[in-house]
Amino acid sequence: MTWFDSRIVTAEPRVAETFASKTPLPLVVALGSNLEDRLSHLRSGLESLDGRGVHIEAVSRVFETPPVGYIQQPRFYNIAALARTRLPPSRLLSIFKSVEDEAGRRRDFRNGPRTRDVDLNLLGDMIDREEV
């Protein structure tokens, strides 16, 4: 595996509340869908993110997974995307919610079916101090 860098870097992560970045930071975004045209929801979600300051660099293949939590629903299609951005976490989360809403996302109950789900998995070396 030539792409794996085994060097260990020790650094103090930045706290999200003190975010300031002049250079684009790497981020990993996860998208999922289990309603309607799942592939179309994933594809258009990526396009929407790419047009809002989240510059998509690479996308995983599509994984089909069973639902978690509430299991009486269709299986999910999921992808992960590597991207770069200068946007702060609070702005990213606002954009992600908007991208979900564009697909008709309903939040009727936790772990319910969804047309599109967009999650921030990693942003540079940040730690989010908010409780999930």
CSV table of N, CA, C and O in Angstrom, one decimal:
chain,number,residue,atom,x,y,z
A,1,MET,N,0.8,-1.2,0.0
A,1,MET,CA,0.0,0.0,0.0
A,1,MET,C,0.9,1.2,0.0
A,1,MET,O,1.3,1.7,1.0
A,2,THR,N,1.2,1.7,-1.1
A,2,THR,CA,2.1,2.9,-1.2
A,2,THR,C,1.5,4.2,-0.8
A,2,THR,O,2.2,5.2,-0.6
A,3,TRP,N,0.2,4.3,-0.7
A,3,TRP,CA,-0.5,5.5,-0.3
A,3,TRP,C,-0.6,5.7,1.2
A,3,TRP,O,-0.9,6.8,1.6
A,4,PHE,N,-0.2,4.7,2.0
A,4,PHE,CA,-0.3,4.9,3.4
A,4,PHE,C,1.0,5.5,3.9
A,4,PHE,O,2.1,5.0,3.7
A,5,ASP,N,0.8,6.6,4.7
A,5,ASP,CA,2.0,7.3,5.3
A,5,ASP,C,2.0,6.9,6.7
A,5,ASP,O,1.2,7.3,7.5
A,6,SER,N,3.1,6.1,7.1
A,6,SER,CA,3.1,5.6,8.5
A,6,SER,C,3.8,6.6,9.5
A,6,SER,O,4.0,6.2,10.6
A,7,ARG,N,4.2,7.7,9.0
A,7,ARG,CA,4.8,8.7,9.9
A,7,ARG,C,3.8,9.2,10.9
A,7,ARG,O,2.7,9.4,10.6
A,8,ILE,N,4.2,9.3,12.2
A,8,ILE,CA,3.3,9.8,13.2
A,8,ILE,C,3.6,11.3,13.5
A,8,ILE,O,4.7,11.7,13.7
A,9,VAL,N,2.5,12.1,13.5
A,9,VAL,CA,2.7,13.5,13.8
A,9,VAL,C,1.9,13.8,15.0
A,9,VAL,O,0.7,13.4,15.2
A,10,THR,N,2.5,14.4,16.0
A,10,THR,CA,1.9,14.8,17.2
A,10,THR,C,1.6,16.3,17.2
A,10,THR,O,2.5,17.1,16.9
A,11,ALA,N,0.4,16.7,17.4
A,11,ALA,CA,0.0,18.1,17.3
A,11,ALA,C,-1.2,18.3,18.2
A,11,ALA,O,-1.9,17.4,18.5
A,12,GLU,N,-1.3,19.6,18.6
A,12,GLU,CA,-2.5,19.9,19.4
A,12,GLU,C,-3.6,20.3,18.4
A,12,GLU,O,-3.4,21.2,17.6
A,13,PRO,N,-4.8,19.6,18.4
A,13,PRO,CA,-5.8,20.0,17.5
A,13,PRO,C,-6.4,21.3,17.8
A,13,PRO,O,-6.5,21.7,19.0
A,14,ARG,N,-6.9,22.0,16.8
A,14,ARG,CA,-7.6,23.3,17.0
A,14,ARG,C,-9.1,23.0,17.4
A,14,ARG,O,-9.7,22.0,17.0
A,15,VAL,N,-9.6,23.8,18.3
A,15,VAL,CA,-11.0,23.7,18.7
A,15,VAL,C,-11.8,24.5,17.7
A,15,VAL,O,-11.5,25.6,17.3
A,16,ALA,N,-13.0,23.9,17.4
A,16,ALA,CA,-13.8,24.5,16.3
A,16,ALA,C,-14.2,25.9,16.6
A,16,ALA,O,-14.3,26.7,15.7
A,17,GLU,N,-14.4,26.3,17.9
A,17,GLU,CA,-14.8,27.7,18.2
A,17,GLU,C,-13.8,28.7,17.8
A,17,GLU,O,-14.1,29.9,17.7
A,18,THR,N,-12.5,28.3,17.7
A,18,THR,CA,-11.4,29.2,17.4
A,18,THR,C,-11.0,29.1,15.9
A,18,THR,O,-9.9,29.4,15.6
A,19,PHE,N,-11.9,28.6,15.1
A,19,PHE,CA,-11.5,28.3,13.7
A,19,PHE,C,-11.1,29.6,12.9
A,19,PHE,O,-11.8,30.6,12.9
A,20,ALA,N,-10.0,29.5,12.2
A,20,ALA,CA,-9.6,30.5,11.2
A,20,ALA,C,-8.6,29.8,10.3
A,20,ALA,O,-7.6,29.3,10.7
A,21,SER,N,-9.0,29.7,9.0
A,21,SER,CA,-8.1,29.0,8.1
A,21,SER,C,-8.0,29.8,6.8
A,21,SER,O,-9.0,30.1,6.1
A,22,LYS,N,-6.8,30.2,6.4
A,22,LYS,CA,-6.5,30.9,5.2
A,22,LYS,C,-6.3,29.9,4.0
A,22,LYS,O,-6.5,30.2,2.9
A,23,THR,N,-5.8,28.7,4.4
A,23,THR,CA,-5.6,27.7,3.4
A,23,THR,C,-6.7,26.6,3.5
A,23,THR,O,-7.2,26.4,4.6
A,24,PRO,N,-7.2,26.0,2.4
A,24,PRO,CA,-8.2,25.0,2.5
A,24,PRO,C,-7.8,23.8,3.4
A,24,PRO,O,-6.7,23.3,3.3
A,25,LEU,N,-8.8,23.4,4.2
A,25,LEU,CA,-8.6,22.2,5.1
A,25,LEU,C,-9.2,21.0,4.4
A,25,LEU,O,-10.3,21.1,3.8
A,26,PRO,N,-8.6,19.8,4.6
A,26,PRO,CA,-9.3,18.6,4.2
A,26,PRO,C,-10.5,18.3,5.0
A,26,PRO,O,-10.5,18.6,6.2
A,27,LEU,N,-11.5,17.7,4.4
A,27,LEU,CA,-12.6,17.3,5.2
A,27,LEU,C,-13.2,16.0,4.5
A,27,LEU,O,-12.9,15.7,3.3
A,28,VAL,N,-13.8,15.2,5.3
A,28,VAL,CA,-14.5,14.0,4.8
A,28,VAL,C,-16.0,14.1,5.1
A,28,VAL,O,-16.4,14.4,6.2
A,29,VAL,N,-16.7,14.0,4.1
A,29,VAL,CA,-18.2,14.1,4.1
A,29,VAL,C,-18.8,12.7,3.8
A,29,VAL,O,-18.4,12.1,2.8
A,30,ALA,N,-19.8,12.3,4.6
A,30,ALA,CA,-20.5,11.1,4.2
A,30,ALA,C,-21.9,11.5,3.8
A,30,ALA,O,-22.6,12.3,4.4
A,31,LEU,N,-22.4,10.8,2.7
A,31,LEU,CA,-23.7,11.0,2.2
A,31,LEU,C,-24.4,9.7,2.2
A,31,LEU,O,-23.8,8.7,1.8
A,32,GLY,N,-25.7,9.7,2.5
A,32,GLY,CA,-26.5,8.5,2.5
A,32,GLY,C,-27.9,8.8,2.0
A,32,GLY,O,-28.4,9.9,2.1
A,33,SER,N,-28.6,7.7,1.5
A,33,SER,CA,-30.0,7.9,1.0
A,33,SER,C,-30.6,6.5,1.0
A,33,SER,O,-30.0,5.5,0.6
A,34,ASN,N,-31.9,6.4,1.5
A,34,ASN,CA,-32.6,5.1,1.4
A,34,ASN,C,-34.0,5.3,0.9
A,34,ASN,O,-34.8,4.4,1.0
A,35,LEU,N,-34.3,6.4,0.3
A,35,LEU,CA,-35.6,6.7,-0.3
A,35,LEU,C,-35.5,7.2,-1.7
A,35,LEU,O,-34.5,7.8,-2.1
A,36,GLU,N,-36.5,6.8,-2.5
A,36,GLU,CA,-36.7,7.3,-3.9
A,36,GLU,C,-35.4,6.8,-4.7
A,36,GLU,O,-35.0,5.7,-4.6
A,37,ASP,N,-34.9,7.7,-5.6
A,37,ASP,CA,-33.8,7.4,-6.4
A,37,ASP,C,-32.5,7.7,-5.6
A,37,ASP,O,-32.0,8.8,-5.7
A,38,ARG,N,-32.0,6.6,-4.9
A,38,ARG,CA,-30.9,6.8,-4.0
A,38,ARG,C,-29.6,7.3,-4.7
A,38,ARG,O,-29.0,8.3,-4.2
A,39,LEU,N,-29.3,6.8,-5.9
A,39,LEU,CA,-28.1,7.2,-6.6
A,39,LEU,C,-28.2,8.7,-7.0
A,39,LEU,O,-27.3,9.5,-6.9
A,40,SER,N,-29.4,9.1,-7.5
A,40,SER,CA,-29.6,10.5,-7.9
A,40,SER,C,-29.4,11.4,-6.7
A,40,SER,O,-28.9,12.5,-6.8
A,41,HIS,N,-30.0,11.0,-5.5
A,41,HIS,CA,-29.8,11.9,-4.4
A,41,HIS,C,-28.4,12.0,-3.9
A,41,HIS,O,-28.0,13.1,-3.6
A,42,LEU,N,-27.6,11.0,-4.1
A,42,LEU,CA,-26.2,11.1,-3.7
A,42,LEU,C,-25.4,12.0,-4.7
A,42,LEU,O,-24.7,12.9,-4.3
A,43,ARG,N,-25.7,11.7,-6.0
A,43,ARG,CA,-25.0,12.5,-7.1
A,43,ARG,C,-25.3,14.0,-7.0
A,43,ARG,O,-24.4,14.8,-7.0
A,44,SER,N,-26.6,14.3,-6.8
A,44,SER,CA,-27.0,15.7,-6.8
A,44,SER,C,-26.5,16.4,-5.5
A,44,SER,O,-26.2,17.6,-5.4
A,45,GLY,N,-26.4,15.6,-4.4
A,45,GLY,CA,-25.9,16.1,-3.2
A,45,GLY,C,-24.5,16.5,-3.3
A,45,GLY,O,-24.1,17.6,-2.8
A,46,LEU,N,-23.7,15.7,-3.9
A,46,LEU,CA,-22.3,16.1,-4.2
A,46,LEU,C,-22.1,17.3,-5.0
A,46,LEU,O,-21.3,18.2,-4.7
A,47,GLU,N,-22.9,17.4,-6.1
A,47,GLU,CA,-22.9,18.6,-6.9
A,47,GLU,C,-23.3,19.8,-6.2
A,47,GLU,O,-22.7,20.9,-6.4
A,48,SER,N,-24.3,19.7,-5.3
A,48,SER,CA,-24.7,20.9,-4.5
A,48,SER,C,-23.6,21.3,-3.5
A,48,SER,O,-23.4,22.5,-3.4
A,49,LEU,N,-23.0,20.4,-2.9
A,49,LEU,CA,-21.9,20.7,-2.0
A,49,LEU,C,-20.7,21.4,-2.7
A,49,LEU,O,-20.1,22.4,-2.3
A,50,ASP,N,-20.4,20.8,-3.9
A,50,ASP,CA,-19.3,21.3,-4.7
A,50,ASP,C,-19.5,22.8,-5.1
A,50,ASP,O,-18.5,23.5,-5.3
A,51,GLY,N,-20.7,23.2,-5.2
A,51,GLY,CA,-21.0,24.6,-5.6
A,51,GLY,C,-21.1,25.5,-4.5
A,51,GLY,O,-21.4,26.7,-4.7
A,52,ARG,N,-20.8,25.1,-3.3
A,52,ARG,CA,-21.0,26.0,-2.1
A,52,ARG,C,-19.8,26.1,-1.2
A,52,ARG,O,-19.8,26.2,0.0
A,53,GLY,N,-18.6,26.0,-1.8
A,53,GLY,CA,-17.4,26.1,-1.0
A,53,GLY,C,-16.8,24.8,-0.4
A,53,GLY,O,-15.9,24.8,0.4
A,54,VAL,N,-17.4,23.7,-0.8
A,54,VAL,CA,-16.9,22.4,-0.4
A,54,VAL,C,-16.4,21.8,-1.7
A,54,VAL,O,-17.2,21.3,-2.5
A,55,HIS,N,-15.1,21.8,-1.9
A,55,HIS,CA,-14.5,21.4,-3.2
A,55,HIS,C,-14.2,19.9,-3.2
A,55,HIS,O,-13.2,19.5,-2.6
A,56,ILE,N,-15.0,19.1,-3.9
A,56,ILE,CA,-14.9,17.7,-3.9
A,56,ILE,C,-13.7,17.3,-4.7
A,56,ILE,O,-13.5,17.7,-5.8
A,57,GLU,N,-12.8,16.4,-4.1
A,57,GLU,CA,-11.6,15.9,-4.7
A,57,GLU,C,-11.7,14.5,-5.1
A,57,GLU,O,-11.1,14.0,-6.1
A,58,ALA,N,-12.4,13.7,-4.3
A,58,ALA,CA,-12.5,12.2,-4.6
A,58,ALA,C,-13.7,11.7,-3.9
A,58,ALA,O,-14.2,12.2,-2.9
A,59,VAL,N,-14.3,10.6,-4.5
A,59,VAL,CA,-15.5,10.0,-4.0
A,59,VAL,C,-15.3,8.5,-3.9
A,59,VAL,O,-14.8,7.9,-4.9
A,60,SER,N,-15.8,7.9,-2.9
A,60,SER,CA,-15.7,6.5,-2.7
A,60,SER,C,-16.7,5.8,-3.7
A,60,SER,O,-17.6,6.5,-4.3
A,61,ARG,N,-16.6,4.5,-3.8
A,61,ARG,CA,-17.7,3.8,-4.5
A,61,ARG,C,-18.9,3.8,-3.6
A,61,ARG,O,-18.8,4.2,-2.4
A,62,VAL,N,-20.0,3.3,-4.1
A,62,VAL,CA,-21.3,3.3,-3.4
A,62,VAL,C,-21.4,2.0,-2.6
A,62,VAL,O,-21.1,0.9,-3.1
A,63,PHE,N,-21.7,2.1,-1.3
A,63,PHE,CA,-21.9,1.0,-0.5
A,63,PHE,C,-23.4,0.9,-0.1
A,63,PHE,O,-24.0,1.9,0.3
A,64,GLU,N,-23.9,-0.3,-0.2
A,64,GLU,CA,-25.3,-0.5,0.2
A,64,GLU,C,-25.2,-1.2,1.6
A,64,GLU,O,-24.6,-2.2,1.8
A,65,THR,N,-26.0,-0.5,2.6
A,65,THR,CA,-25.9,-1.0,3.9
A,65,THR,C,-27.3,-1.1,4.6
A,65,THR,O,-28.2,-0.4,4.1
A,66,PRO,N,-27.4,-2.0,5.6
A,66,PRO,CA,-28.7,-2.1,6.2
A,66,PRO,C,-28.9,-0.9,7.1
A,66,PRO,O,-27.9,-0.2,7.6
A,67,PRO,N,-30.1,-0.5,7.4
A,67,PRO,CA,-30.4,0.6,8.4
A,67,PRO,C,-30.0,0.2,9.8
A,67,PRO,O,-29.9,-0.9,10.2
A,68,VAL,N,-29.7,1.3,10.6
A,68,VAL,CA,-29.3,1.1,12.0
A,68,VAL,C,-30.3,1.8,12.8
A,68,VAL,O,-30.9,2.8,12.5
A,69,GLY,N,-30.6,1.2,14.0
A,69,GLY,CA,-31.6,1.8,14.9
A,69,GLY,C,-33.0,1.3,14.4
A,69,GLY,O,-33.4,0.2,14.8
A,70,TYR,N,-33.7,2.1,13.7
A,70,TYR,CA,-35.0,1.8,13.2
A,70,TYR,C,-34.8,0.9,11.9
A,70,TYR,O,-34.4,1.4,10.9
A,71,ILE,N,-35.1,-0.4,12.0
A,71,ILE,CA,-34.7,-1.3,10.9
A,71,ILE,C,-35.9,-1.6,10.0
A,71,ILE,O,-35.6,-2.2,8.9
A,72,GLN,N,-37.1,-1.1,10.2
A,72,GLN,CA,-38.2,-1.3,9.3
A,72,GLN,C,-38.2,-0.2,8.2
A,72,GLN,O,-39.1,0.6,8.1
A,73,GLN,N,-37.1,-0.2,7.4
A,73,GLN,CA,-37.0,0.8,6.3
A,73,GLN,C,-36.1,0.2,5.3
A,73,GLN,O,-35.4,-0.7,5.5
A,74,PRO,N,-36.0,0.8,4.1
A,74,PRO,CA,-35.2,0.3,3.0
A,74,PRO,C,-33.7,0.4,3.4
A,74,PRO,O,-33.3,1.2,4.2
A,75,ARG,N,-32.9,-0.3,2.6
A,75,ARG,CA,-31.4,-0.3,2.8
A,75,ARG,C,-30.9,1.1,2.3
A,75,ARG,O,-31.5,1.7,1.4
A,76,PHE,N,-29.7,1.4,2.7
A,76,PHE,CA,-29.1,2.7,2.4
A,76,PHE,C,-28.1,2.5,1.3
A,76,PHE,O,-27.4,1.5,1.2
A,77,TYR,N,-27.9,3.5,0.4
A,77,TYR,CA,-26.7,3.7,-0.4
A,77,TYR,C,-25.9,4.8,0.3
A,77,TYR,O,-26.4,5.8,0.7
A,78,ASN,N,-24.6,4.5,0.5
A,78,ASN,CA,-23.7,5.5,1.2
A,78,ASN,C,-22.5,5.7,0.4
A,78,ASN,O,-22.0,4.8,-0.3
A,79,ILE,N,-21.9,6.9,0.5
A,79,ILE,CA,-20.6,7.3,-0.1
A,79,ILE,C,-19.9,8.2,0.9
A,79,ILE,O,-20.5,8.8,1.8
A,80,ALA,N,-18.6,8.2,0.7
A,80,ALA,CA,-17.8,9.2,1.4
A,80,ALA,C,-17.0,10.0,0.4
A,80,ALA,O,-16.7,9.5,-0.7
A,81,ALA,N,-16.8,11.3,0.7
A,81,ALA,CA,-16.1,12.2,-0.2
A,81,ALA,C,-15.0,12.9,0.5
A,81,ALA,O,-15.2,13.3,1.6
A,82,LEU,N,-13.9,13.0,-0.1
A,82,LEU,CA,-12.7,13.8,0.4
A,82,LEU,C,-12.9,15.1,-0.3
A,82,LEU,O,-13.0,15.2,-1.5
A,83,ALA,N,-12.8,16.2,0.5
A,83,ALA,CA,-12.9,17.5,-0.1
A,83,ALA,C,-12.0,18.5,0.6
A,83,ALA,O,-11.3,18.1,1.5
A,84,ARG,N,-12.1,19.7,0.2
A,84,ARG,CA,-11.3,20.8,0.9
A,84,ARG,C,-12.2,22.0,1.0
A,84,ARG,O,-13.1,22.3,0.2
A,85,THR,N,-12.0,22.8,2.1
A,85,THR,CA,-12.8,24.0,2.3
A,85,THR,C,-12.1,25.0,3.2
A,85,THR,O,-11.2,24.6,3.9
A,86,ARG,N,-12.5,26.2,3.1
A,86,ARG,CA,-12.1,27.3,4.0
A,86,ARG,C,-13.2,27.7,5.0
A,86,ARG,O,-13.0,28.5,5.8
A,87,LEU,N,-14.3,27.0,4.8
A,87,LEU,CA,-15.5,27.4,5.6
A,87,LEU,C,-15.4,26.8,7.1
A,87,LEU,O,-14.9,25.8,7.3
A,88,PRO,N,-15.9,27.6,8.0
A,88,PRO,CA,-15.9,27.1,9.4
A,88,PRO,C,-17.0,26.0,9.6
A,88,PRO,O,-17.9,25.9,8.9
A,89,PRO,N,-16.8,25.2,10.7
A,89,PRO,CA,-17.7,24.1,10.9
A,89,PRO,C,-19.2,24.5,11.0
A,89,PRO,O,-20.0,23.9,10.5
A,90,SER,N,-19.5,25.6,11.7
A,90,SER,CA,-20.9,26.1,11.8
A,90,SER,C,-21.5,26.3,10.4
A,90,SER,O,-22.7,26.0,10.2
A,91,ARG,N,-20.7,26.9,9.5
A,91,ARG,CA,-21.2,27.2,8.2
A,91,ARG,C,-21.4,25.9,7.4
A,91,ARG,O,-22.4,25.7,6.7
A,92,LEU,N,-20.5,25.0,7.5
A,92,LEU,CA,-20.6,23.7,6.9
A,92,LEU,C,-21.8,23.0,7.3
A,92,LEU,O,-22.6,22.5,6.4
A,93,LEU,N,-22.1,22.9,8.6
A,93,LEU,CA,-23.3,22.2,9.1
A,93,LEU,C,-24.6,22.9,8.5
A,93,LEU,O,-25.5,22.2,8.2
A,94,SER,N,-24.6,24.2,8.4
A,94,SER,CA,-25.7,24.9,7.8
A,94,SER,C,-25.9,24.5,6.4
A,94,SER,O,-27.0,24.3,5.9
A,95,ILE,N,-24.8,24.4,5.6
A,95,ILE,CA,-24.9,24.0,4.2
A,95,ILE,C,-25.4,22.6,4.1
A,95,ILE,O,-26.2,22.3,3.3
A,96,PHE,N,-24.8,21.7,4.9
A,96,PHE,CA,-25.2,20.3,4.9
A,96,PHE,C,-26.7,20.2,5.1
A,96,PHE,O,-27.4,19.4,4.4
A,97,LYS,N,-27.3,20.9,6.1
A,97,LYS,CA,-28.7,20.8,6.4
A,97,LYS,C,-29.5,21.3,5.2
A,97,LYS,O,-30.5,20.7,4.8
A,98,SER,N,-29.0,22.3,4.5
A,98,SER,CA,-29.7,22.9,3.4
A,98,SER,C,-29.7,21.9,2.2
A,98,SER,O,-30.7,21.7,1.5
A,99,VAL,N,-28.6,21.2,2.0
A,99,VAL,CA,-28.4,20.2,1.0
A,99,VAL,C,-29.4,19.0,1.3
A,99,VAL,O,-30.0,18.4,0.3
A,100,GLU,N,-29.5,18.6,2.5
A,100,GLU,CA,-30.5,17.6,2.9
A,100,GLU,C,-31.9,18.1,2.6
A,100,GLU,O,-32.7,17.3,2.0
A,101,ASP,N,-32.2,19.3,3.0
A,101,ASP,CA,-33.6,19.8,2.8
A,101,ASP,C,-34.0,19.9,1.3
A,101,ASP,O,-35.1,19.7,0.9
A,102,GLU,N,-33.0,20.2,0.4
A,102,GLU,CA,-33.3,20.3,-1.0
A,102,GLU,C,-33.8,19.0,-1.6
A,102,GLU,O,-34.5,19.0,-2.6
A,103,ALA,N,-33.4,17.9,-0.9
A,103,ALA,CA,-33.9,16.6,-1.4
A,103,ALA,C,-35.2,16.2,-0.7
A,103,ALA,O,-35.6,15.0,-0.9
A,104,GLY,N,-35.8,17.1,0.0
A,104,GLY,CA,-37.0,16.8,0.7
A,104,GLY,C,-36.8,16.0,2.0
A,104,GLY,O,-37.7,15.3,2.5
A,105,ARG,N,-35.7,16.1,2.6
A,105,ARG,CA,-35.4,15.4,3.9
A,105,ARG,C,-36.4,15.8,5.0
A,105,ARG,O,-36.7,16.9,5.2
A,106,ARG,N,-36.9,14.7,5.6
A,106,ARG,CA,-37.9,14.9,6.7
A,106,ARG,C,-37.2,14.3,7.9
A,106,ARG,O,-36.5,13.3,7.9
A,107,ARG,N,-37.4,15.0,9.1
A,107,ARG,CA,-36.8,14.6,10.3
A,107,ARG,C,-37.9,14.2,11.3
A,107,ARG,O,-38.1,14.8,12.3
A,108,ASP,N,-38.7,13.2,10.9
A,108,ASP,CA,-39.8,12.8,11.7
A,108,ASP,C,-39.4,12.1,13.0
A,108,ASP,O,-40.1,12.3,14.0
A,109,PHE,N,-38.4,11.3,13.0
A,109,PHE,CA,-37.9,10.6,14.1
A,109,PHE,C,-36.4,10.2,13.9
A,109,PHE,O,-36.0,10.0,12.8
A,110,ARG,N,-35.7,9.9,15.0
A,110,ARG,CA,-34.3,9.6,15.0
A,110,ARG,C,-34.1,8.2,14.2
A,110,ARG,O,-34.9,7.3,14.4
A,111,ASN,N,-33.1,8.2,13.3
A,111,ASN,CA,-32.7,7.1,12.5
A,111,ASN,C,-33.8,6.6,11.5
A,111,ASN,O,-33.8,5.5,11.1
A,112,GLY,N,-34.7,7.6,11.2
A,112,GLY,CA,-35.8,7.3,10.2
A,112,GLY,C,-35.3,7.3,8.8
A,112,GLY,O,-34.1,7.7,8.5
A,113,PRO,N,-36.1,6.9,7.9
A,113,PRO,CA,-35.7,6.9,6.5
A,113,PRO,C,-35.4,8.4,6.0
A,113,PRO,O,-36.0,9.3,6.5
A,114,ARG,N,-34.6,8.5,5.0
A,114,ARG,CA,-34.2,9.8,4.5
A,114,ARG,C,-33.9,9.8,3.0
A,114,ARG,O,-33.2,8.9,2.6
A,115,THR,N,-34.3,10.9,2.4
A,115,THR,CA,-33.9,11.0,1.0
A,115,THR,C,-32.4,11.3,0.9
A,115,THR,O,-31.8,10.8,-0.1
A,116,ARG,N,-31.9,12.2,1.8
A,116,ARG,CA,-30.5,12.5,1.7
A,116,ARG,C,-30.0,12.8,3.1
A,116,ARG,O,-30.7,13.6,3.8
A,117,ASP,N,-28.9,12.3,3.5
A,117,ASP,CA,-28.2,12.5,4.8
A,117,ASP,C,-26.8,13.0,4.5
A,117,ASP,O,-26.1,12.4,3.7
A,118,VAL,N,-26.4,14.1,5.1
A,118,VAL,CA,-25.0,14.6,4.9
A,118,VAL,C,-24.4,14.8,6.2
A,118,VAL,O,-24.9,15.5,7.1
A,119,ASP,N,-23.3,14.2,6.4
A,119,ASP,CA,-22.6,14.2,7.7
A,119,ASP,C,-21.1,14.7,7.5
A,119,ASP,O,-20.4,14.2,6.6
A,120,LEU,N,-20.6,15.5,8.5
A,120,LEU,CA,-19.2,15.9,8.5
A,120,LEU,C,-18.5,14.9,9.4
A,120,LEU,O,-18.8,14.7,10.6
A,121,ASN,N,-17.6,14.1,8.8
A,121,ASN,CA,-16.8,13.1,9.6
A,121,ASN,C,-15.5,13.6,10.0
A,121,ASN,O,-15.0,13.1,11.0
A,122,LEU,N,-14.9,14.6,9.3
A,122,LEU,CA,-13.5,15.0,9.6
A,122,LEU,C,-13.4,16.4,9.0
A,122,LEU,O,-13.7,16.6,7.9
A,123,LEU,N,-12.8,17.3,9.8
A,123,LEU,CA,-12.4,18.6,9.2
A,123,LEU,C,-11.0,19.0,9.8
A,123,LEU,O,-10.9,19.4,10.9
A,124,GLY,N,-10.0,18.8,8.9
A,124,GLY,CA,-8.6,19.1,9.3
A,124,GLY,C,-8.3,18.3,10.6
A,124,GLY,O,-8.6,17.1,10.7
A,125,ASP,N,-7.8,19.0,11.6
A,125,ASP,CA,-7.4,18.4,12.9
A,125,ASP,C,-8.3,18.9,14.0
A,125,ASP,O,-7.9,19.0,15.1
A,126,MET,N,-9.5,19.3,13.7
A,126,MET,CA,-10.4,19.9,14.6
A,126,MET,C,-11.1,18.9,15.6
A,126,MET,O,-11.4,17.8,15.2
A,127,ILE,N,-11.4,19.4,16.7
A,127,ILE,CA,-12.2,18.8,17.7
A,127,ILE,C,-13.4,19.6,17.9
A,127,ILE,O,-13.3,20.8,18.2
A,128,ASP,N,-14.6,19.0,17.9
A,128,ASP,CA,-15.8,19.7,18.2
A,128,ASP,C,-16.2,19.4,19.6
A,128,ASP,O,-16.4,18.3,20.0
A,129,ARG,N,-16.3,20.5,20.4
A,129,ARG,CA,-16.6,20.3,21.8
A,129,ARG,C,-18.0,20.2,22.2
A,129,ARG,O,-18.4,19.9,23.3
A,130,GLU,N,-18.9,20.3,21.2
A,130,GLU,CA,-20.3,20.1,21.4
A,130,GLU,C,-20.6,18.6,21.6
A,130,GLU,O,-20.1,17.7,21.0
A,131,GLU,N,-21.6,18.3,22.5
A,131,GLU,CA,-22.0,17.0,22.7
A,131,GLU,C,-22.9,16.5,21.6
A,131,GLU,O,-23.8,17.3,21.1
A,132,VAL,N,-22.7,15.3,21.1
A,132,VAL,CA,-23.5,14.8,20.0
A,132,VAL,C,-24.7,14.2,20.5
A,132,VAL,O,-24.7,13.5,21.5
